[in-house]
Amino acid sequence: MKRDKARPQPPDERTALNERLRWQRQTVRKKVEGLAEDLAHRSYLPSPLMTAAGLVSHLRWVEHSWFEVNLLGLPDRGPWTDEDPDAEMRVDGVPLGRLLDEYDRQCARSVEIADALPLEALEQAPPPGDEPCSLRWILLHMIEETARHNGHLDIIRELADGTTGE
């Protein structure tokens, strides 16, 4: 079979994973750009935790948990506790811009970590009772997790101010 040189070839696996995750991460900011502060902290769904601001915070801490805690085995700095396992979503009074900046910094840290390891690298600290996941699996999971929450942000944004997006 002769290759069509006019059409670009698919990227290698790492590039494909990184680019798809980068696109999903950038979409988080796009979904909430221009959203009024009071609307970012208001719940429009039955769960009081499902706010735009709460989801941005949640995604930041999910990045920390998967890349720093599970993959590298570093201490967990997350705000959750046994008494409040959803504490990362309780962000009343924290400006959305600050949450987005913290998310961007955490994503940049995750990229540094992932770029330094082979896709076959295994978690150093998987949850108790779980088999270690590979970096490849973590990247795929983060694409899925971020995309799912981008869908939530779509719904919340439309309910908040009628804005629909890409």
PDB file of N, CA and C in Angstrom, residues 66-160:
ATOM      1  N   TRP A  66      -3.561  12.094  40.719  1.00  0.00           N
ATOM      2  CA  TRP A  66      -3.081  11.064  39.801  1.00  0.00           C
ATOM      3  C   TRP A  66      -1.597  11.167  39.508  1.00  0.00           C
ATOM      4  N   PHE A  67      -1.104  12.364  39.249  1.00  0.00           N
ATOM      5  CA  PHE A  67       0.284  12.499  38.818  1.00  0.00           C
ATOM      6  C   PHE A  67       1.275  12.592  39.979  1.00  0.00           C
ATOM      7  N   GLU A  68       0.967  13.379  40.983  1.00  0.00           N
ATOM      8  CA  GLU A  68       1.924  13.547  42.075  1.00  0.00           C
ATOM      9  C   GLU A  68       1.789  12.452  43.135  1.00  0.00           C
ATOM     10  N   VAL A  69       0.569  12.189  43.560  1.00  0.00           N
ATOM     11  CA  VAL A  69       0.368  11.242  44.663  1.00  0.00           C
ATOM     12  C   VAL A  69       0.486   9.801  44.163  1.00  0.00           C
ATOM     13  N   ASN A  70      -0.353   9.405  43.229  1.00  0.00           N
ATOM     14  CA  ASN A  70      -0.371   8.013  42.785  1.00  0.00           C
ATOM     15  C   ASN A  70       0.860   7.655  41.954  1.00  0.00           C
ATOM     16  N   LEU A  71       1.148   8.467  40.933  1.00  0.00           N
ATOM     17  CA  LEU A  71       2.227   8.111  40.029  1.00  0.00           C
ATOM     18  C   LEU A  71       3.606   8.255  40.685  1.00  0.00           C
ATOM     19  N   LEU A  72       3.865   9.398  41.321  1.00  0.00           N
ATOM     20  CA  LEU A  72       5.184   9.623  41.915  1.00  0.00           C
ATOM     21  C   LEU A  72       5.296   9.183  43.369  1.00  0.00           C
ATOM     22  N   GLY A  73       4.165   8.991  44.051  1.00  0.00           N
ATOM     23  CA  GLY A  73       4.217   8.599  45.452  1.00  0.00           C
ATOM     24  C   GLY A  73       4.500   9.753  46.403  1.00  0.00           C
ATOM     25  N   LEU A  74       4.234  10.991  45.961  1.00  0.00           N
ATOM     26  CA  LEU A  74       4.458  12.162  46.812  1.00  0.00           C
ATOM     27  C   LEU A  74       3.310  12.315  47.810  1.00  0.00           C
ATOM     28  N   PRO A  75       3.505  13.108  48.867  1.00  0.00           N
ATOM     29  CA  PRO A  75       2.435  13.317  49.849  1.00  0.00           C
ATOM     30  C   PRO A  75       1.200  13.962  49.216  1.00  0.00           C
ATOM     31  N   ASP A  76       0.049  13.580  49.723  1.00  0.00           N
ATOM     32  CA  ASP A  76      -1.225  14.130  49.258  1.00  0.00           C
ATOM     33  C   ASP A  76      -1.461  15.474  49.943  1.00  0.00           C
ATOM     34  N   ARG A  77      -1.516  16.540  49.154  1.00  0.00           N
ATOM     35  CA  ARG A  77      -1.779  17.883  49.670  1.00  0.00           C
ATOM     36  C   ARG A  77      -3.230  18.282  49.469  1.00  0.00           C
ATOM     37  N   GLY A  78      -4.052  17.369  48.989  1.00  0.00           N
ATOM     38  CA  GLY A  78      -5.442  17.685  48.680  1.00  0.00           C
ATOM     39  C   GLY A  78      -6.227  18.114  49.907  1.00  0.00           C
ATOM     40  N   PRO A  79      -7.295  18.878  49.680  1.00  0.00           N
ATOM     41  CA  PRO A  79      -8.085  19.397  50.797  1.00  0.00           C
ATOM     42  C   PRO A  79      -9.071  18.395  51.402  1.00  0.00           C
ATOM     43  N   TRP A  80      -9.248  17.251  50.751  1.00  0.00           N
ATOM     44  CA  TRP A  80     -10.241  16.283  51.217  1.00  0.00           C
ATOM     45  C   TRP A  80      -9.803  15.621  52.512  1.00  0.00           C
ATOM     46  N   THR A  81     -10.797  15.183  53.252  1.00  0.00           N
ATOM     47  CA  THR A  81     -10.561  14.460  54.507  1.00  0.00           C
ATOM     48  C   THR A  81     -11.550  13.305  54.560  1.00  0.00           C
ATOM     49  N   ASP A  82     -11.385  12.423  55.530  1.00  0.00           N
ATOM     50  CA  ASP A  82     -12.363  11.347  55.709  1.00  0.00           C
ATOM     51  C   ASP A  82     -13.732  11.928  56.035  1.00  0.00           C
ATOM     52  N   GLU A  83     -13.749  13.024  56.787  1.00  0.00           N
ATOM     53  CA  GLU A  83     -15.018  13.671  57.153  1.00  0.00           C
ATOM     54  C   GLU A  83     -15.649  14.425  55.990  1.00  0.00           C
ATOM     55  N   ASP A  84     -14.823  14.914  55.068  1.00  0.00           N
ATOM     56  CA  ASP A  84     -15.322  15.668  53.919  1.00  0.00           C
ATOM     57  C   ASP A  84     -14.539  15.274  52.664  1.00  0.00           C
ATOM     58  N   PRO A  85     -14.892  14.125  52.067  1.00  0.00           N
ATOM     59  CA  PRO A  85     -14.161  13.656  50.887  1.00  0.00           C
ATOM     60  C   PRO A  85     -14.368  14.527  49.647  1.00  0.00           C
ATOM     61  N   ASP A  86     -15.310  15.463  49.689  1.00  0.00           N
ATOM     62  CA  ASP A  86     -15.572  16.355  48.556  1.00  0.00           C
ATOM     63  C   ASP A  86     -15.121  17.785  48.816  1.00  0.00           C
ATOM     64  N   ALA A  87     -14.226  17.974  49.769  1.00  0.00           N
ATOM     65  CA  ALA A  87     -13.817  19.325  50.169  1.00  0.00           C
ATOM     66  C   ALA A  87     -13.253  20.148  49.019  1.00  0.00           C
ATOM     67  N   GLU A  88     -12.643  19.494  48.033  1.00  0.00           N
ATOM     68  CA  GLU A  88     -12.057  20.246  46.915  1.00  0.00           C
ATOM     69  C   GLU A  88     -13.110  20.960  46.083  1.00  0.00           C
ATOM     70  N   MET A  89     -14.374  20.570  46.233  1.00  0.00           N
ATOM     71  CA  MET A  89     -15.448  21.206  45.472  1.00  0.00           C
ATOM     72  C   MET A  89     -16.128  22.328  46.238  1.00  0.00           C
ATOM     73  N   ARG A  90     -15.769  22.482  47.482  1.00  0.00           N
ATOM     74  CA  ARG A  90     -16.347  23.555  48.319  1.00  0.00           C
ATOM     75  C   ARG A  90     -15.400  24.756  48.264  1.00  0.00           C
ATOM     76  N   VAL A  91     -15.665  25.660  47.339  1.00  0.00           N
ATOM     77  CA  VAL A  91     -14.746  26.771  47.090  1.00  0.00           C
ATOM     78  C   VAL A  91     -15.442  28.129  47.138  1.00  0.00           C
ATOM     79  N   ASP A  92     -16.507  28.241  47.928  1.00  0.00           N
ATOM     80  CA  ASP A  92     -17.175  29.533  48.065  1.00  0.00           C
ATOM     81  C   ASP A  92     -16.162  30.575  48.510  1.00  0.00           C
ATOM     82  N   GLY A  93     -16.194  31.720  47.883  1.00  0.00           N
ATOM     83  CA  GLY A  93     -15.296  32.808  48.241  1.00  0.00           C
ATOM     84  C   GLY A  93     -13.952  32.768  47.538  1.00  0.00           C
ATOM     85  N   VAL A  94     -13.656  31.686  46.815  1.00  0.00           N
ATOM     86  CA  VAL A  94     -12.394  31.615  46.070  1.00  0.00           C
ATOM     87  C   VAL A  94     -12.699  32.063  44.637  1.00  0.00           C
ATOM     88  N   PRO A  95     -12.055  33.134  44.186  1.00  0.00           N
ATOM     89  CA  PRO A  95     -12.350  33.640  42.836  1.00  0.00           C
ATOM     90  C   PRO A  95     -12.083  32.585  41.752  1.00  0.00           C
ATOM     91  N   LEU A  96     -12.953  32.568  40.760  1.00  0.00           N
ATOM     92  CA  LEU A  96     -12.810  31.626  39.655  1.00  0.00           C
ATOM     93  C   LEU A  96     -11.462  31.803  38.958  1.00  0.00           C
ATOM     94  N   GLY A  97     -11.020  33.031  38.774  1.00  0.00           N
ATOM     95  CA  GLY A  97      -9.725  33.278  38.132  1.00  0.00           C
ATOM     96  C   GLY A  97      -8.583  32.619  38.886  1.00  0.00           C
ATOM     97  N   ARG A  98      -8.627  32.671  40.190  1.00  0.00           N
ATOM     98  CA  ARG A  98      -7.586  32.018  40.999  1.00  0.00           C
ATOM     99  C   ARG A  98      -7.646  30.507  40.825  1.00  0.00           C
ATOM    100  N   LEU A  99      -8.860  29.953  40.824  1.00  0.00           N
ATOM    101  CA  LEU A  99      -9.013  28.507  40.642  1.00  0.00           C
ATOM    102  C   LEU A  99      -8.480  28.071  39.278  1.00  0.00           C
ATOM    103  N   LEU A 100      -8.746  28.854  38.248  1.00  0.00           N
ATOM    104  CA  LEU A 100      -8.248  28.536  36.907  1.00  0.00           C
ATOM    105  C   LEU A 100      -6.722  28.615  36.853  1.00  0.00           C
ATOM    106  N   ASP A 101      -6.157  29.627  37.491  1.00  0.00           N
ATOM    107  CA  ASP A 101      -4.693  29.740  37.513  1.00  0.00           C
ATOM    108  C   ASP A 101      -4.062  28.560  38.250  1.00  0.00           C
ATOM    109  N   GLU A 102      -4.672  28.158  39.357  1.00  0.00           N
ATOM    110  CA  GLU A 102      -4.160  26.995  40.100  1.00  0.00           C
ATOM    111  C   GLU A 102      -4.289  25.725  39.257  1.00  0.00           C
ATOM    112  N   TYR A 103      -5.381  25.611  38.528  1.00  0.00           N
ATOM    113  CA  TYR A 103      -5.567  24.463  37.628  1.00  0.00           C
ATOM    114  C   TYR A 103      -4.484  24.450  36.549  1.00  0.00           C
ATOM    115  N   ASP A 104      -4.243  25.599  35.935  1.00  0.00           N
ATOM    116  CA  ASP A 104      -3.209  25.677  34.892  1.00  0.00           C
ATOM    117  C   ASP A 104      -1.839  25.289  35.440  1.00  0.00           C
ATOM    118  N   ARG A 105      -1.495  25.779  36.621  1.00  0.00           N
ATOM    119  CA  ARG A 105      -0.196  25.431  37.223  1.00  0.00           C
ATOM    120  C   ARG A 105      -0.107  23.942  37.524  1.00  0.00           C
ATOM    121  N   GLN A 106      -1.204  23.362  38.023  1.00  0.00           N
ATOM    122  CA  GLN A 106      -1.201  21.931  38.332  1.00  0.00           C
ATOM    123  C   GLN A 106      -1.076  21.113  37.046  1.00  0.00           C
ATOM    124  N   CYS A 107      -1.756  21.543  35.985  1.00  0.00           N
ATOM    125  CA  CYS A 107      -1.643  20.843  34.699  1.00  0.00           C
ATOM    126  C   CYS A 107      -0.213  20.923  34.178  1.00  0.00           C
ATOM    127  N   ALA A 108       0.422  22.080  34.311  1.00  0.00           N
ATOM    128  CA  ALA A 108       1.810  22.216  33.867  1.00  0.00           C
ATOM    129  C   ALA A 108       2.705  21.259  34.656  1.00  0.00           C
ATOM    130  N   ARG A 109       2.453  21.115  35.939  1.00  0.00           N
ATOM    131  CA  ARG A 109       3.217  20.173  36.770  1.00  0.00           C
ATOM    132  C   ARG A 109       2.971  18.742  36.285  1.00  0.00           C
ATOM    133  N   SER A 110       1.738  18.413  35.978  1.00  0.00           N
ATOM    134  CA  SER A 110       1.407  17.076  35.484  1.00  0.00           C
ATOM    135  C   SER A 110       2.128  16.790  34.172  1.00  0.00           C
ATOM    136  N   VAL A 111       2.206  17.775  33.288  1.00  0.00           N
ATOM    137  CA  VAL A 111       2.908  17.613  32.017  1.00  0.00           C
ATOM    138  C   VAL A 111       4.392  17.342  32.268  1.00  0.00           C
ATOM    139  N   GLU A 112       4.999  18.090  33.182  1.00  0.00           N
ATOM    140  CA  GLU A 112       6.415  17.871  33.523  1.00  0.00           C
ATOM    141  C   GLU A 112       6.649  16.435  33.988  1.00  0.00           C
ATOM    142  N   ILE A 113       5.769  15.979  34.852  1.00  0.00           N
ATOM    143  CA  ILE A 113       5.898  14.625  35.399  1.00  0.00           C
ATOM    144  C   ILE A 113       5.754  13.597  34.281  1.00  0.00           C
ATOM    145  N   ALA A 114       4.699  13.719  33.486  1.00  0.00           N
ATOM    146  CA  ALA A 114       4.426  12.743  32.428  1.00  0.00           C
ATOM    147  C   ALA A 114       5.539  12.734  31.378  1.00  0.00           C
ATOM    148  N   ASP A 115       6.048  13.896  31.031  1.00  0.00           N
ATOM    149  CA  ASP A 115       7.088  13.976  30.011  1.00  0.00           C
ATOM    150  C   ASP A 115       8.399  13.330  30.461  1.00  0.00           C
ATOM    151  N   ALA A 116       8.598  13.225  31.763  1.00  0.00           N
ATOM    152  CA  ALA A 116       9.849  12.672  32.291  1.00  0.00           C
ATOM    153  C   ALA A 116       9.825  11.151  32.432  1.00  0.00           C
ATOM    154  N   LEU A 117       8.683  10.544  32.149  1.00  0.00           N
ATOM    155  CA  LEU A 117       8.534   9.103  32.379  1.00  0.00           C
ATOM    156  C   LEU A 117       8.110   8.377  31.108  1.00  0.00           C
ATOM    157  N   PRO A 118       8.472   7.109  30.985  1.00  0.00           N
ATOM    158  CA  PRO A 118       7.961   6.314  29.853  1.00  0.00           C
ATOM    159  C   PRO A 118       6.474   6.000  30.078  1.00  0.00           C
ATOM    160  N   LEU A 119       5.759   5.767  29.005  1.00  0.00           N
ATOM    161  CA  LEU A 119       4.334   5.446  29.113  1.00  0.00           C
ATOM    162  C   LEU A 119       4.089   4.192  29.955  1.00  0.00           C
ATOM    163  N   GLU A 120       5.084   3.318  30.044  1.00  0.00           N
ATOM    164  CA  GLU A 120       4.940   2.077  30.814  1.00  0.00           C
ATOM    165  C   GLU A 120       5.194   2.268  32.311  1.00  0.00           C
ATOM    166  N   ALA A 121       5.637   3.459  32.724  1.00  0.00           N
ATOM    167  CA  ALA A 121       5.917   3.713  34.146  1.00  0.00           C
ATOM    168  C   ALA A 121       4.677   3.407  34.971  1.00  0.00           C
ATOM    169  N   LEU A 122       4.876   2.763  36.111  1.00  0.00           N
ATOM    170  CA  LEU A 122       3.759   2.381  36.981  1.00  0.00           C
ATOM    171  C   LEU A 122       3.660   3.304  38.188  1.00  0.00           C
ATOM    172  N   GLU A 123       2.449   3.418  38.701  1.00  0.00           N
ATOM    173  CA  GLU A 123       2.200   4.199  39.915  1.00  0.00           C
ATOM    174  C   GLU A 123       3.102   3.704  41.048  1.00  0.00           C
ATOM    175  N   GLN A 124       3.637   4.630  41.793  1.00  0.00           N
ATOM    176  CA  GLN A 124       4.424   4.294  42.974  1.00  0.00           C
ATOM    177  C   GLN A 124       3.537   4.105  44.196  1.00  0.00           C
ATOM    178  N   ALA A 125       2.341   4.710  44.183  1.00  0.00           N
ATOM    179  CA  ALA A 125       1.439   4.633  45.334  1.00  0.00           C
ATOM    180  C   ALA A 125      -0.007   4.477  44.877  1.00  0.00           C
ATOM    181  N   PRO A 126      -0.344   3.312  44.313  1.00  0.00           N
ATOM    182  CA  PRO A 126      -1.743   3.113  43.916  1.00  0.00           C
ATOM    183  C   PRO A 126      -2.634   3.055  45.154  1.00  0.00           C
ATOM    184  N   PRO A 127      -3.914   3.301  44.996  1.00  0.00           N
ATOM    185  CA  PRO A 127      -4.824   3.168  46.143  1.00  0.00           C
ATOM    186  C   PRO A 127      -4.724   1.768  46.744  1.00  0.00           C
ATOM    187  N   PRO A 128      -4.917   1.653  48.053  1.00  0.00           N
ATOM    188  CA  PRO A 128      -4.810   0.341  48.706  1.00  0.00           C
ATOM    189  C   PRO A 128      -5.691  -0.711  48.024  1.00  0.00           C
ATOM    190  N   GLY A 129      -5.095  -1.855  47.746  1.00  0.00           N
ATOM    191  CA  GLY A 129      -5.826  -2.960  47.136  1.00  0.00           C
ATOM    192  C   GLY A 129      -5.882  -2.922  45.620  1.00  0.00           C
ATOM    193  N   ASP A 130      -5.438  -1.819  45.007  1.00  0.00           N
ATOM    194  CA  ASP A 130      -5.461  -1.700  43.547  1.00  0.00           C
ATOM    195  C   ASP A 130      -4.105  -2.072  42.964  1.00  0.00           C
ATOM    196  N   GLU A 131      -4.119  -2.626  41.769  1.00  0.00           N
ATOM    197  CA  GLU A 131      -2.889  -2.872  41.026  1.00  0.00           C
ATOM    198  C   GLU A 131      -2.392  -1.528  40.488  1.00  0.00           C
ATOM    199  N   PRO A 132      -1.092  -1.345  40.381  1.00  0.00           N
ATOM    200  CA  PRO A 132      -0.574  -0.085  39.840  1.00  0.00           C
ATOM    201  C   PRO A 132      -0.975   0.104  38.376  1.00  0.00           C
ATOM    202  N   CYS A 133      -1.365   1.328  38.053  1.00  0.00           N
ATOM    203  CA  CYS A 133      -1.692   1.695  36.671  1.00  0.00           C
ATOM    204  C   CYS A 133      -0.459   2.287  36.011  1.00  0.00           C
ATOM    205  N   SER A 134      -0.407   2.180  34.704  1.00  0.00           N
ATOM    206  CA  SER A 134       0.692   2.778  33.945  1.00  0.00           C
ATOM    207  C   SER A 134       0.390   4.250  33.670  1.00  0.00           C
ATOM    208  N   LEU A 135       1.436   4.989  33.336  1.00  0.00           N
ATOM    209  CA  LEU A 135       1.250   6.377  32.903  1.00  0.00           C
ATOM    210  C   LEU A 135       0.314   6.419  31.702  1.00  0.00           C
ATOM    211  N   ARG A 136       0.434   5.476  30.798  1.00  0.00           N
ATOM    212  CA  ARG A 136      -0.454   5.402  29.627  1.00  0.00           C
ATOM    213  C   ARG A 136      -1.918   5.371  30.080  1.00  0.00           C
ATOM    214  N   TRP A 137      -2.231   4.514  31.053  1.00  0.00           N
ATOM    215  CA  TRP A 137      -3.599   4.394  31.554  1.00  0.00           C
ATOM    216  C   TRP A 137      -4.030   5.704  32.217  1.00  0.00           C
ATOM    217  N   ILE A 138      -3.131   6.315  32.980  1.00  0.00           N
ATOM    218  CA  ILE A 138      -3.455   7.575  33.659  1.00  0.00           C
ATOM    219  C   ILE A 138      -3.769   8.668  32.639  1.00  0.00           C
ATOM    220  N   LEU A 139      -2.970   8.775  31.587  1.00  0.00           N
ATOM    221  CA  LEU A 139      -3.242   9.782  30.557  1.00  0.00           C
ATOM    222  C   LEU A 139      -4.608   9.545  29.900  1.00  0.00           C
ATOM    223  N   LEU A 140      -4.900   8.301  29.586  1.00  0.00           N
ATOM    224  CA  LEU A 140      -6.217   7.986  29.010  1.00  0.00           C
ATOM    225  C   LEU A 140      -7.338   8.326  29.993  1.00  0.00           C
ATOM    226  N   HIS A 141      -7.133   7.982  31.248  1.00  0.00           N
ATOM    227  CA  HIS A 141      -8.149   8.285  32.265  1.00  0.00           C
ATOM    228  C   HIS A 141      -8.350   9.793  32.415  1.00  0.00           C
ATOM    229  N   MET A 142      -7.262  10.556  32.374  1.00  0.00           N
ATOM    230  CA  MET A 142      -7.381  12.009  32.521  1.00  0.00           C
ATOM    231  C   MET A 142      -8.086  12.639  31.324  1.00  0.00           C
ATOM    232  N   ILE A 143      -7.894  12.086  30.136  1.00  0.00           N
ATOM    233  CA  ILE A 143      -8.657  12.555  28.979  1.00  0.00           C
ATOM    234  C   ILE A 143     -10.143  12.327  29.240  1.00  0.00           C
ATOM    235  N   GLU A 144     -10.471  11.126  29.680  1.00  0.00           N
ATOM    236  CA  GLU A 144     -11.860  10.768  29.964  1.00  0.00           C
ATOM    237  C   GLU A 144     -12.442  11.645  31.079  1.00  0.00           C
ATOM    238  N   GLU A 145     -11.732  11.763  32.177  1.00  0.00           N
ATOM    239  CA  GLU A 145     -12.209  12.538  33.334  1.00  0.00           C
ATOM    240  C   GLU A 145     -12.426  14.007  32.972  1.00  0.00           C
ATOM    241  N   THR A 146     -11.462  14.588  32.282  1.00  0.00           N
ATOM    242  CA  THR A 146     -11.564  16.003  31.933  1.00  0.00           C
ATOM    243  C   THR A 146     -12.678  16.225  30.920  1.00  0.00           C
ATOM    244  N   ALA A 147     -12.806  15.336  29.957  1.00  0.00           N
ATOM    245  CA  ALA A 147     -13.881  15.450  28.964  1.00  0.00           C
ATOM    246  C   ALA A 147     -15.255  15.336  29.629  1.00  0.00           C
ATOM    247  N   ARG A 148     -15.385  14.405  30.556  1.00  0.00           N
ATOM    248  CA  ARG A 148     -16.667  14.238  31.267  1.00  0.00           C
ATOM    249  C   ARG A 148     -17.037  15.529  31.996  1.00  0.00           C
ATOM    250  N   HIS A 149     -16.064  16.116  32.690  1.00  0.00           N
ATOM    251  CA  HIS A 149     -16.362  17.334  33.437  1.00  0.00           C
ATOM    252  C   HIS A 149     -16.530  18.547  32.515  1.00  0.00           C
ATOM    253  N   ASN A 150     -15.916  18.520  31.332  1.00  0.00           N
ATOM    254  CA  ASN A 150     -16.212  19.570  30.358  1.00  0.00           C
ATOM    255  C   ASN A 150     -17.678  19.508  29.944  1.00  0.00           C
ATOM    256  N   GLY A 151     -18.223  18.313  29.852  1.00  0.00           N
ATOM    257  CA  GLY A 151     -19.659  18.170  29.574  1.00  0.00           C
ATOM    258  C   GLY A 151     -20.504  18.760  30.693  1.00  0.00           C
ATOM    259  N   HIS A 152     -20.090  18.515  31.931  1.00  0.00           N
ATOM    260  CA  HIS A 152     -20.801  19.119  33.066  1.00  0.00           C
ATOM    261  C   HIS A 152     -20.717  20.643  32.991  1.00  0.00           C
ATOM    262  N   LEU A 153     -19.515  21.155  32.665  1.00  0.00           N
ATOM    263  CA  LEU A 153     -19.355  22.606  32.558  1.00  0.00           C
ATOM    264  C   LEU A 153     -20.216  23.185  31.443  1.00  0.00           C
ATOM    265  N   ASP A 154     -20.391  22.450  30.340  1.00  0.00           N
ATOM    266  CA  ASP A 154     -21.300  22.874  29.270  1.00  0.00           C
ATOM    267  C   ASP A 154     -22.708  23.092  29.807  1.00  0.00           C
ATOM    268  N   ILE A 155     -23.196  22.103  30.539  1.00  0.00           N
ATOM    269  CA  ILE A 155     -24.556  22.162  31.078  1.00  0.00           C
ATOM    270  C   ILE A 155     -24.690  23.302  32.078  1.00  0.00           C
ATOM    271  N   ILE A 156     -23.730  23.391  33.003  1.00  0.00           N
ATOM    272  CA  ILE A 156     -23.784  24.434  34.020  1.00  0.00           C
ATOM    273  C   ILE A 156     -23.744  25.815  33.370  1.00  0.00           C
ATOM    274  N   ARG A 157     -22.878  25.998  32.387  1.00  0.00           N
ATOM    275  CA  ARG A 157     -22.757  27.300  31.731  1.00  0.00           C
ATOM    276  C   ARG A 157     -24.054  27.683  31.024  1.00  0.00           C
ATOM    277  N   GLU A 158     -24.652  26.742  30.329  1.00  0.00           N
ATOM    278  CA  GLU A 158     -25.901  27.064  29.635  1.00  0.00           C
ATOM    279  C   GLU A 158     -26.998  27.411  30.630  1.00  0.00           C
ATOM    280  N   LEU A 159     -27.070  26.691  31.737  1.00  0.00           N
ATOM    281  CA  LEU A 159     -28.069  27.006  32.759  1.00  0.00           C
ATOM    282  C   LEU A 159     -27.758  28.333  33.447  1.00  0.00           C
ATOM    283  N   ALA A 160     -26.493  28.664  33.579  1.00  0.00           N
ATOM    284  CA  ALA A 160     -26.101  29.889  34.286  1.00  0.00           C
ATOM    285  C   ALA A 160     -26.422  31.136  33.490  1.00  0.00           C
TER     286      ALA A 160
END
